[in-house]
Each structure stands twice: as structure tokens, then as C-alpha cells.
Short mmCIF file of C-alpha atoms in Angstrom, two decimals:
data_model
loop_
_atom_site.label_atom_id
_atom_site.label_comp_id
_atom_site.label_asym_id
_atom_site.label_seq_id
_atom_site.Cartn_x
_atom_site.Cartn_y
_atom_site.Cartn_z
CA UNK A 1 34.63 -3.31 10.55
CA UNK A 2 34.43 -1.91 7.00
CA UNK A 3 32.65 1.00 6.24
CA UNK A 4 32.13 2.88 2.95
CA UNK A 5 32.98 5.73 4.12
CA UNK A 6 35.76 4.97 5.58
CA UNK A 7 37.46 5.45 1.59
CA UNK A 8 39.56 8.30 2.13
CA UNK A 9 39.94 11.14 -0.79
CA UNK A 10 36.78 10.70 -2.74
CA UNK A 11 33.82 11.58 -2.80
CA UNK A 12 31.54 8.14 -2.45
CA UNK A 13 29.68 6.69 -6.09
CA UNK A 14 26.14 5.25 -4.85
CA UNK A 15 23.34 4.16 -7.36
CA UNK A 16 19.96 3.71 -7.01
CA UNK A 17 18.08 1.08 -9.41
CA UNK A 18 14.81 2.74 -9.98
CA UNK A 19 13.56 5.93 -10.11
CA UNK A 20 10.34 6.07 -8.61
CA UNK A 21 9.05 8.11 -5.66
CA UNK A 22 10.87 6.19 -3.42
CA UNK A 23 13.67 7.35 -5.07
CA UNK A 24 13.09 10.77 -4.93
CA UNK A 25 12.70 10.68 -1.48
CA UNK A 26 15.78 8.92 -1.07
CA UNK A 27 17.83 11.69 -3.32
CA UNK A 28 16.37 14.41 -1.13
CA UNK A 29 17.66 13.00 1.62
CA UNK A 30 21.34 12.43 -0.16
CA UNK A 31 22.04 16.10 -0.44
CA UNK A 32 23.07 16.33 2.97
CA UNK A 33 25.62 13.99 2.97
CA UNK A 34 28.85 13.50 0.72
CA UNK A 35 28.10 11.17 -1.61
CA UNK A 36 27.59 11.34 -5.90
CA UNK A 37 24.30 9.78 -7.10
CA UNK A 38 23.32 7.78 -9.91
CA UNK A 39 19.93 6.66 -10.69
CA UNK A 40 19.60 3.88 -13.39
CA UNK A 41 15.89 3.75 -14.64
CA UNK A 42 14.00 3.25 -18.69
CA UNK A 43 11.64 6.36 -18.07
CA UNK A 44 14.31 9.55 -18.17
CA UNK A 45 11.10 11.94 -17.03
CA UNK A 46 10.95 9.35 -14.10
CA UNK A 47 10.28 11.48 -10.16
CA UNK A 48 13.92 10.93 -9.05
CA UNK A 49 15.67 11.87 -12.87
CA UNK A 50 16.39 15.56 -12.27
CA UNK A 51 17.53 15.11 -8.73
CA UNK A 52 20.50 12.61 -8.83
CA UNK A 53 23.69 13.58 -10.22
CA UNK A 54 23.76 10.93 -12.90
CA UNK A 55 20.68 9.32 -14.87
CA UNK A 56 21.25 6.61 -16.80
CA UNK A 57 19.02 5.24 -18.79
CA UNK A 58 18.49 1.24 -18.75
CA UNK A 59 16.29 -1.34 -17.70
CA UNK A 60 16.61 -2.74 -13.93
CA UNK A 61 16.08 -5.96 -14.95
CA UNK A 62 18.79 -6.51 -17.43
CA UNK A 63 21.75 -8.49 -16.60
CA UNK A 64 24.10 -6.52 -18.71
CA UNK A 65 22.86 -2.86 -17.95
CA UNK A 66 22.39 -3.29 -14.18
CA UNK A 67 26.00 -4.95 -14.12
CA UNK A 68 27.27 -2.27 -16.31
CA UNK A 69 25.52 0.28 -14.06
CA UNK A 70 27.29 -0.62 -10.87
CA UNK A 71 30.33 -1.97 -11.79
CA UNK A 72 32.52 1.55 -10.85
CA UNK A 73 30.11 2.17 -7.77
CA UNK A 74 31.28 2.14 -4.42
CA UNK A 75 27.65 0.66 -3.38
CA UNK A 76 23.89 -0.13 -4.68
CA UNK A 77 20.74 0.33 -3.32
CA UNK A 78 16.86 -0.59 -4.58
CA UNK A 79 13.60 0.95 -4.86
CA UNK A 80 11.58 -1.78 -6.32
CA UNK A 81 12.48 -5.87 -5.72
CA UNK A 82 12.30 -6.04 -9.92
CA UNK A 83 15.58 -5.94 -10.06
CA UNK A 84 18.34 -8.29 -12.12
CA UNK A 85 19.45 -10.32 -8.96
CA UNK A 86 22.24 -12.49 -10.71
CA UNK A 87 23.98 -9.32 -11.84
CA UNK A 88 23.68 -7.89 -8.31
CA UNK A 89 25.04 -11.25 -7.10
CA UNK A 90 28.51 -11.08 -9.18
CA UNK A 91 28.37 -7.00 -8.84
CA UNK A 92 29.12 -8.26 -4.68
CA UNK A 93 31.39 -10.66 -5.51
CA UNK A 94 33.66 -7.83 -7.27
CA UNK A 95 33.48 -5.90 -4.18
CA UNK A 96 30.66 -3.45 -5.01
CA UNK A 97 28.07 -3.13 -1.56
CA UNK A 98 24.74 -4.26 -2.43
CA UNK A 99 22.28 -2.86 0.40
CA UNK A 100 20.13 -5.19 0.95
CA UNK A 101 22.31 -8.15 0.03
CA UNK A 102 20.99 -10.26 -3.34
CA UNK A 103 20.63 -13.49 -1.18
CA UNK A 104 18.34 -11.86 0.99
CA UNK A 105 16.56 -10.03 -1.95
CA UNK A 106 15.86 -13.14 -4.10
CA UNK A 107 14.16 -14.52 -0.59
CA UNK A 108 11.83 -11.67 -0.30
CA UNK A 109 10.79 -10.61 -4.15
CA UNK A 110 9.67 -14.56 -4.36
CA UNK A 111 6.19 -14.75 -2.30
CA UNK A 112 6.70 -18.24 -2.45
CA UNK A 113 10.22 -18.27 -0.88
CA UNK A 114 9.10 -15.52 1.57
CA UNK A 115 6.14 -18.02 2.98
CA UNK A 116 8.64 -20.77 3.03
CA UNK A 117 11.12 -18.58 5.12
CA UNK A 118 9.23 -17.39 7.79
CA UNK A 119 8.21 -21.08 8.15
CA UNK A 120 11.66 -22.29 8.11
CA UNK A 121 12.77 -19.92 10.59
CA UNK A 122 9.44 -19.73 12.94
CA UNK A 123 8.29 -17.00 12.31
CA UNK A 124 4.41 -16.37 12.69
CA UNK A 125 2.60 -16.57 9.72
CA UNK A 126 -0.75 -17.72 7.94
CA UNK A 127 -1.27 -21.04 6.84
CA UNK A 128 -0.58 -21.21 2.97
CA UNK A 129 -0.41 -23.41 -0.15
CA UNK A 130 1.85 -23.26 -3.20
CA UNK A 131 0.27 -23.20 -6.54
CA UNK A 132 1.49 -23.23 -9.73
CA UNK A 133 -1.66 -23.11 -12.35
CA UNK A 134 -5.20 -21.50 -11.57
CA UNK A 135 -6.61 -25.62 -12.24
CA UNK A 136 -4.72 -26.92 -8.48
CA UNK A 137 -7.27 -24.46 -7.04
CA UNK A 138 -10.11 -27.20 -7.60
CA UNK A 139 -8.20 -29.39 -5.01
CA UNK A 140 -8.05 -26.67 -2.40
CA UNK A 141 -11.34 -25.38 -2.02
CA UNK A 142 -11.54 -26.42 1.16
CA UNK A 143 -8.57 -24.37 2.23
CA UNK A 144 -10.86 -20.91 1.52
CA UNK A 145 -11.26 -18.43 2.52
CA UNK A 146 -7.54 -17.48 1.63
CA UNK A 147 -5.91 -14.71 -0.38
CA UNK A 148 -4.31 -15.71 -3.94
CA UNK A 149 -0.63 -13.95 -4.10
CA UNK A 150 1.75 -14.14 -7.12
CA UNK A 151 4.78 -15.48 -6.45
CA UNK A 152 6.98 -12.45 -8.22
CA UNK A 153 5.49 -9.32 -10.23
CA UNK A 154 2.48 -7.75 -8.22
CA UNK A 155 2.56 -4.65 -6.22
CA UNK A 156 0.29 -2.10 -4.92
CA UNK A 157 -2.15 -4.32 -4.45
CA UNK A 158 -1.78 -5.67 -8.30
CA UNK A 159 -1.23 -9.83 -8.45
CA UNK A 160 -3.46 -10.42 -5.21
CA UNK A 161 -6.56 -11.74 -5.36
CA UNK A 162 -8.85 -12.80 -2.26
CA UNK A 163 -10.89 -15.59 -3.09
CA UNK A 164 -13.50 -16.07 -1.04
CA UNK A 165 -15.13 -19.61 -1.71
CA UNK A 166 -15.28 -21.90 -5.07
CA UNK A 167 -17.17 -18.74 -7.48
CA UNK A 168 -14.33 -17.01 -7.19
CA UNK A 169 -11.46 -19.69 -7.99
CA UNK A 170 -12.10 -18.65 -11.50
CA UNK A 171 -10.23 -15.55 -10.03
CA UNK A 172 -7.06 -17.17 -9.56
CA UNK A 173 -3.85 -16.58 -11.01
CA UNK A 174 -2.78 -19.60 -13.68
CA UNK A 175 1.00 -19.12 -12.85
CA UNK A 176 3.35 -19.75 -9.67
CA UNK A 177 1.36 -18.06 -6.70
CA UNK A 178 0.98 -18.79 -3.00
CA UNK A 179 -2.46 -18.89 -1.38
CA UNK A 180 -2.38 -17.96 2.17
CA UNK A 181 -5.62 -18.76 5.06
CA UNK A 182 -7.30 -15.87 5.16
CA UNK A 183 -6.86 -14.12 8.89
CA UNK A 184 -9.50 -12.25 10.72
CA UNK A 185 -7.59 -9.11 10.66
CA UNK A 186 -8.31 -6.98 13.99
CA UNK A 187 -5.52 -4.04 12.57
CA UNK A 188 -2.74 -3.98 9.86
CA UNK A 189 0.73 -2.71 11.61
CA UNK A 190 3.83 -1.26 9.81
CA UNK A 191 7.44 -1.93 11.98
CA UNK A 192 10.41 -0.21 10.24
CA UNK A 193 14.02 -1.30 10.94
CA UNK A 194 17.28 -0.30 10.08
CA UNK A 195 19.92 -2.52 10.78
CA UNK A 196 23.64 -1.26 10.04
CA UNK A 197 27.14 -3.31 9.29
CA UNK A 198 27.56 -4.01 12.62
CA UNK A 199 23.94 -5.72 13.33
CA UNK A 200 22.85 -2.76 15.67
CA UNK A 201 19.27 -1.52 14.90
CA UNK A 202 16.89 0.81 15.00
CA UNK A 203 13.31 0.41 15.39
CA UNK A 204 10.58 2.99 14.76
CA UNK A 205 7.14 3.07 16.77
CA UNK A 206 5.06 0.74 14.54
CA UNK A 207 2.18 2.17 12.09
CA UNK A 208 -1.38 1.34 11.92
CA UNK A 209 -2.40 0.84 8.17
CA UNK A 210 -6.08 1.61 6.73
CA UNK A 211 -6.33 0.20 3.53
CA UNK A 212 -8.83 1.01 0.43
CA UNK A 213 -10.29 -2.35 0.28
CA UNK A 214 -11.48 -1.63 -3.73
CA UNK A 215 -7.49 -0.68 -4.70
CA UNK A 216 -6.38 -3.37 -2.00
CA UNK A 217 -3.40 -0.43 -1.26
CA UNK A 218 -2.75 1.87 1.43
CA UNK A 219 -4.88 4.70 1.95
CA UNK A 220 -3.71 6.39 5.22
CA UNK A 221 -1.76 5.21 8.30
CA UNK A 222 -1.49 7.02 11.64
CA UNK A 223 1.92 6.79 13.51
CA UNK A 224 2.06 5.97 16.15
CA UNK A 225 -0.60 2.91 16.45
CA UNK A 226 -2.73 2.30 19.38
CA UNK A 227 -2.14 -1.30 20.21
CA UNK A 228 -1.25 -1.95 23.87
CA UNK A 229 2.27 -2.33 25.29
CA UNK A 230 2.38 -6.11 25.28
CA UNK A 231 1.16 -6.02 21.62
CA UNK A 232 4.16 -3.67 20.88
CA UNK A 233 6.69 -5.56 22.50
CA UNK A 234 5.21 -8.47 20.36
CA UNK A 235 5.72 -6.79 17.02
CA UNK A 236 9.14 -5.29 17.62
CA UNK A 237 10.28 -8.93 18.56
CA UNK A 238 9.32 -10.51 15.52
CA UNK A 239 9.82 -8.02 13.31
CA UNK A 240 13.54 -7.80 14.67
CA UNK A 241 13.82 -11.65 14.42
CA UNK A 242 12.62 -10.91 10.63
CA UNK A 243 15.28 -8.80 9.56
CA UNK A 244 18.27 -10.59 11.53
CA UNK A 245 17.21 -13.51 10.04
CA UNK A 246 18.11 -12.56 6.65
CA UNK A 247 21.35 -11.46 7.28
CA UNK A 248 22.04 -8.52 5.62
CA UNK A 249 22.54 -4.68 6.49
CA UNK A 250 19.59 -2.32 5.02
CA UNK A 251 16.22 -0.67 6.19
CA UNK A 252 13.05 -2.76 6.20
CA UNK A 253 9.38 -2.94 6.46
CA UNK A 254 7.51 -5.93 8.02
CA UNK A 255 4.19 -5.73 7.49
CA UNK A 256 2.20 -7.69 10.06
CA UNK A 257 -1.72 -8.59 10.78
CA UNK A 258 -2.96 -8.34 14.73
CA UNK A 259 -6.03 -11.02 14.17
CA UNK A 260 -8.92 -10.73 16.45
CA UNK A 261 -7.71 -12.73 19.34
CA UNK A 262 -4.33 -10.60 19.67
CA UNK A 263 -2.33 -12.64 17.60
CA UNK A 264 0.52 -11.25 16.07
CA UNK A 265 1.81 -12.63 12.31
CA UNK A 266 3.56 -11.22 9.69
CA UNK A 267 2.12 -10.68 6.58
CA UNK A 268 5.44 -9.33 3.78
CA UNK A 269 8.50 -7.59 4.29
CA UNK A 270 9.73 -5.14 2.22
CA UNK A 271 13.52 -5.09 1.72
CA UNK A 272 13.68 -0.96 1.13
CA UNK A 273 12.13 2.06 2.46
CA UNK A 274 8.60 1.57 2.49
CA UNK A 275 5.33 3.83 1.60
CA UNK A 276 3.87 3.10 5.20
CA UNK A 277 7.39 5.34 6.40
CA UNK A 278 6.80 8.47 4.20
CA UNK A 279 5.75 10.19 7.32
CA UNK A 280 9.17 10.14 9.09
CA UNK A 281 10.30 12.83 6.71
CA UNK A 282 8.50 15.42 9.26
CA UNK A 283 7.65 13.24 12.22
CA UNK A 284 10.41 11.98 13.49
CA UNK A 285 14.32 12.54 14.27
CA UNK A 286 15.73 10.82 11.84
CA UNK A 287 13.79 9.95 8.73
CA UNK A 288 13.22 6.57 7.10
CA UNK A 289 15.71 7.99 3.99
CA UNK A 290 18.08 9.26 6.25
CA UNK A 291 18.10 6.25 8.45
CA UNK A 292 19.01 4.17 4.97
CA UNK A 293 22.17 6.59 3.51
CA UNK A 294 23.22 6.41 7.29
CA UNK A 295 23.44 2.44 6.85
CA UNK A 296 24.67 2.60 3.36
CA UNK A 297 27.41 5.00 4.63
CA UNK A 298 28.51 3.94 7.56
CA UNK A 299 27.28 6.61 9.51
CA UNK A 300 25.90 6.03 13.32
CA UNK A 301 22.35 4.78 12.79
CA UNK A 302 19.75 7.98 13.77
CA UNK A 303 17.33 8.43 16.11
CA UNK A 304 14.32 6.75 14.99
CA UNK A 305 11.57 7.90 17.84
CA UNK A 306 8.90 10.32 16.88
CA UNK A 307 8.51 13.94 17.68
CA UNK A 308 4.77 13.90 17.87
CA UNK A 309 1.81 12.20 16.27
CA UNK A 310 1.39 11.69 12.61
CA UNK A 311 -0.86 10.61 10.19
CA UNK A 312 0.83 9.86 6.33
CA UNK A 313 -2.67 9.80 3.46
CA UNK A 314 -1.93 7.99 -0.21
CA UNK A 315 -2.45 10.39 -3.19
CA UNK A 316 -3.77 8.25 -5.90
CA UNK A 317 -5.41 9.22 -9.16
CA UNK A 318 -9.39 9.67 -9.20
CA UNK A 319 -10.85 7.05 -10.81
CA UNK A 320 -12.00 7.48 -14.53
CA UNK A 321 -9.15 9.50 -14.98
CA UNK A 322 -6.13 9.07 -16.89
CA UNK A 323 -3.79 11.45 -19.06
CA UNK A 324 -2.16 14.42 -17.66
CA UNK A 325 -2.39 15.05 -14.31
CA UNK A 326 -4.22 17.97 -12.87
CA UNK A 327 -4.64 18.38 -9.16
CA UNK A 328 -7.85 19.46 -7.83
CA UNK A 329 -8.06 21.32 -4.29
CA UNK A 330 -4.45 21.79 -3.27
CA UNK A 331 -5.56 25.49 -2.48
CA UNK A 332 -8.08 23.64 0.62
CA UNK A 333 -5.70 21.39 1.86
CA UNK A 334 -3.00 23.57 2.32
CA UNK A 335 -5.04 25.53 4.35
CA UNK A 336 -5.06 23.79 6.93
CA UNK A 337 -2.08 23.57 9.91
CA UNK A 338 0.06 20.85 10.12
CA UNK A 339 0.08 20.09 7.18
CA UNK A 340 2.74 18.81 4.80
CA UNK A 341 2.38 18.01 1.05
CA UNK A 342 4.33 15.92 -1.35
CA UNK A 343 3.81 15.64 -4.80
CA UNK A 344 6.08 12.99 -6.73
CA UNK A 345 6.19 14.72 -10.17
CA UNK A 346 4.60 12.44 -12.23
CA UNK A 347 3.26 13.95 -15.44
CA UNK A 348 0.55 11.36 -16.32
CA UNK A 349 -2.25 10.04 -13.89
CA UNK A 350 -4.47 6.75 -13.71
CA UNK A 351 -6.94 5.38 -11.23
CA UNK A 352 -4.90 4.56 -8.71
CA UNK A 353 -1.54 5.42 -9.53
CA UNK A 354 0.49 6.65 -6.67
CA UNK A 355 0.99 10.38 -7.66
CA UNK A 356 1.63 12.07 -3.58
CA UNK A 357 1.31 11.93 -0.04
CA UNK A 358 0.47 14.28 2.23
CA UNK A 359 1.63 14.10 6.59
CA UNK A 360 -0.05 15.99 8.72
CA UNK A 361 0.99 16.44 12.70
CA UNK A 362 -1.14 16.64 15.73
CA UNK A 363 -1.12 15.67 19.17
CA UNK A 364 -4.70 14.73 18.76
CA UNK A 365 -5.15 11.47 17.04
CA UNK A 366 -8.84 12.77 16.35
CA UNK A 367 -7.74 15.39 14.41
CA UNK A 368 -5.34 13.02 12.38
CA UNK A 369 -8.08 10.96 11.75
CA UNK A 370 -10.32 13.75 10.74
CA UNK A 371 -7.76 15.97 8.01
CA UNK A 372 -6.76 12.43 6.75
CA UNK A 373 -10.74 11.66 5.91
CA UNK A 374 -11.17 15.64 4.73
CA UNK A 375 -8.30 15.42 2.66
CA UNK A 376 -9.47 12.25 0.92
CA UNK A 377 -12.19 14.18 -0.08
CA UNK A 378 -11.14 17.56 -1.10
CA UNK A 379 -7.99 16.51 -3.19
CA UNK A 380 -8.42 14.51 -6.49
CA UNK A 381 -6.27 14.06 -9.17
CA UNK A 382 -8.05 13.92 -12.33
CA UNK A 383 -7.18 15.23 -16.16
CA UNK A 384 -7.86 18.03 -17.62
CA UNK A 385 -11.17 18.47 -19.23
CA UNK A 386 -11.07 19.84 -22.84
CA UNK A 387 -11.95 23.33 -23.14
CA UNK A 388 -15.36 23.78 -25.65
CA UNK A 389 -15.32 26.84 -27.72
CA UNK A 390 -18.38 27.95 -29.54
#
């Protein structure tokens, strides 16, 4: 078996397209392993441009300057599914590693080809309809209520929209979009893999998400979640069936709904590390970033398990609020034990715009739940008001 880093004399090229959070997470992780990064991204004040080794400055979307970007790497990675497949496609083809692979990348950034996958490969998952203008909507009210997706584009809650009954087809998006039956959600679960070369894998305890129904993102999840054992068992099983199915070495997230009668079904995957594994950093033994340069490497895959309970709360900017960012009650929340904040560098705020995160640690699962709601509270990001002089 082939392993990067199994190139003898040099040190090992590795890029990142897109410079994001995630990617700043990622390049903190890098520094304790032998390898050179490169982040190509437009912004060059971007949270992960002053901790790779290289920034280059280009758009992740363009054939030529994502080829260009990787053509003298030893091996890619993403942050975002936006990404110019076609040039990651002949970038493999010269012998360049592409983690995850493009064929299992233009699956998953396609909502449409995502439905049709799990379907193909039986895999549980709602009952949907392709659309391709806002008009087809007419013939489907009958099908409601469902949740409108676009097909490519949306993220962090952006390009979803959940239409309810007829008033609210007007709602709908007018371009290629799936619309999926609506499920009577009983809890939202997060299961991270890793899966190396060799097709071994390891699985982390699975995540209960709490959304902010108004932002339709994630507001705080608590690690592990309290489903029982059977339920577990359930998730790992098709989560793992998820990821093998698409063939390809990498670190995912399959997001999955438990619906009121216990039934498990999977909701997206994410082909990257994952905002619902930001808590791994402190909570467990090997972290979701770690895991991935351990795949990308060739390195034995960590140890995934957690040390002890953990709940991971969203930083978003206050809404109202957008310009420079100015945050608001740090002083309070560090205060308190256990806990561990993250701010992503991001000069400018907006309602919200993903701007931290902050992981606290307890054994009590009351107490997670409690700091996470007190910290929601105390911390806002908001701009800075303009000083009045008389």
C-alpha cells in the first residue's frame, strides 16, 4: 500500500483549498507533523492566511488556478465542497492525492446526486422530489410538508427553505433543488468517520445537534448524545455504510435525523471535517484535524473515543450587527471552568456569520447544558458603536 509519507528525503507539499475556519483548525493541527502547507484562497486576510506556510491567492473554483495550485503538491485537501472538481479530477490523474477523491466529491456537493445515492445504494433516507424551477412546485403540493434544498451553493443553513403547505411555495427556489418529506425529527445526530488508504476506520461517539431554528444552523451540540445503545449501533452502521460506499479515503460527517418512532435516516454528509467535530480539539484523544493529516499522511488512524463529556456552542454575529467585529463578554465566559474558547479571526461580523466556538467539559451533562445556554447569552458579537463627542 502507498502512503504519502512513505516519500523519502522531503519534506511533504499539502494544500488546502479554502481558508476558512476549518482551515485554521486544520493548520493548527499541521504543526505537529512534517509536512509544508499551502492554503489557496481570494481573501489574503482569510482565518487560516497567516498560519500556513504558503498563501496563494486564487479562486477555488477556477479550473486554471486550482490546477495550477496543486500541480507540484504531493496531496490536496478541502474545506468547502465549492471547489473546481474537473481540475481536481485531472490534478489525480497526474498523480497528485486528492483527499476526498473528486468522484466522491461531485456526489456529495450535488443535493440532487446525494438523494439519488443514498437511494441507489439503500441507504435510509426521506422521501424526496427533484425540481428544477420554483413553477413544478404547483404539481407537488401534495407532497408537503417537505424541506426545499438547492441542489449546489447553500450552506449554513443558506439555500434551504421549509415549506410548509401551498402559501409558502412562493418560497421556493426557481433553479435545480431537491425537496425532501419533511420528518418528525425526535433528535439531530452528528457520526464522524475517518477512513484511511487501507479502508480501516475510525468512528467517534455520535453528537446530538440543537439547532437555531430562525438561522436554520447549529447552535450547540453535546458529545456524547444520549440515544440508547441499539440507536447507536444503528447510526454507526449506516453511517459506516455511507462513507464505504463512496469509496474514497478522508474524514466525514453524516448527519442523520432519529424521527419519533426511532427511526434512523440520514439527512447530508459532509466530505471534510465538520463544525459539529470542533469539540474533539479538547475532548477527545485524537482530534477531528488530527484524525484527517493522519489519513492524508499515512499515519496510523488515532484514537477517536472521548476523554469526558463535551458540549461545542456556535459563535455567530448578533443580529443587527455588521462591520467590525467587537466581542462583548469574553471577560464572563472565561470565567468560568472548563472552558475553552476559539475565536476564528475574522475582522468583519454579520448576523449570523460564524465568527467562534467555544467547548466546554464536564462530567455533568446538566452543567453542559447550562454554560452552553449562559454562554449564548453573555457573549455577543456586535460592532462598535461610534463614539459621540460634544
Amino acid at each position: 500500500m502507498f502512503y504519502l509519507h512513505a516519500i523519502i528525503g522531503k519534506m511533504l507539499k499539502i494544500g488546502i483549498l479554502g481558508g476558512g475556519q476549518l482551515g485554521r483548525m486544520l493548520l493548527q493541527a499541521a504543526a505537529n507533523y512534517p509536512v509544508e502547507t499551502l492554503v489557496m484562497e481570494n481573501d489574503p486576510e482569510c482565518p487560516a492566511a497567516h498560519l500556513c506556510h504558503h498563501f496563494i491567492k486564487g479562486d477555488i473554483r477556477d479550473f486554471n488556478d486550482v490546477y495550477n495550485f496543486g500541480r507540484t503538491l504531493n496531496g490536496i485537501t478541502i474545506e468547502i465542497e465549492t471547489v473546481n472538481v474537473e481540475a481536481l479530477e485531472k490534478l489525480e490523474a497526474e498523480g497528485v492525492k486528492i483527499y476526498p477523491k473528486p468522484a466522491s466529491l461531485r456526489i456529495i456537493r450535488d443535493k440532487i446526486l446525494q438523494k439519488k445515492f443514498y437511494k441507489e445504494n439503500d441507504i435510509p433516507s426521506s422521501v424526496f422530489r427533484v425540481t428544477e424551477k420554483r413553477n413544478e412546485l404547483k404539481q407537488l403540493s401534495d407532497f408537503l410538508p417537505a424541506v426545499h434544498k438547492l441542489a449546489s451553493g447553500g450552506y449554513d443553513g443558506r439555500g434551504v427553505q421549509i415549506l410548509t403547505g401551498e402559501k409558502d411555495l412562493h418560497l421556493g427556489f426557481d433553479q435545480p433543488a431537491v425537496l425532501e418529506k419533511k420528518v418528525d425529527i425526535h433528535k439531530e445526530i452528528s457520526q464522524i468517520i475517518a477512513i484511511n488508504e487501507a479502508g480501516q476506520t475510525a468512528l467517534y461517539p455520535p453528537v446530538e445537534m440543537i439547532f437555531n431554528q430562525s438561522l436554520n444552523q447549529l447552535d450547540y451540540q453535546l458529545s456524547p448524545a444520549e440515544i440508547p445503545q441499539h440507536t447507536t449501533w444503528r447510526v454507526e452502521a449506516i453511517a459506516l455504510k455511507v462513507v464505504k460506499d463512496l469509496k474514497t479515503p478522508g474524514i466525514f460527517a453524516v448527519e442523520l435525523f432519529i424521527d419519533k418512532n426511532g427511526d434512523v435516516l440520514v439527512n447530508e454528509t459532509a466530505p471534510r471535517v465538520h463544525n459539529s467535530g470542533h469539540h474533539t480539539i479538547e475532548a477527545n484523544f485524537s482530534s477531528q484535524f488530527d484524525m484527517l493529516w493522519r489519513v492524508i499522511l499515512g499515519y496510523p488512524l488515532g484514537n477517536p473515543k472521548h476523554i469526558v463529556n463535551a458540549a461545542m456552542v456556535n459563535l455567530t454575529g448578533y443580529e443587527g450587527n455588521s462591520g467590525e467585529a467587537v466581542y462583548e463578554g469574553i471577560d464572563e465566559i472565561l470565567k468560568m471552568e472548563n472552558i475553552f474558547l476559539h475565536l476564528y479571526g475574522k475582522k468583519e461580523t454579520r448576523p449570523g456569520r460564524k465568527m467562534g466556538h467555544v467547548t466546554i467539559l464536564s462530567a455533568d451533562k446538566s452543567d453542559l447544558v447550562y454554560k452552553a445556554k449562559a454562554i449564548k447569552q453573555k457573549l455577543r458579537i456586535i460592532t462598535q458603536k461610534p463614539q459621540i463627542t460634544v
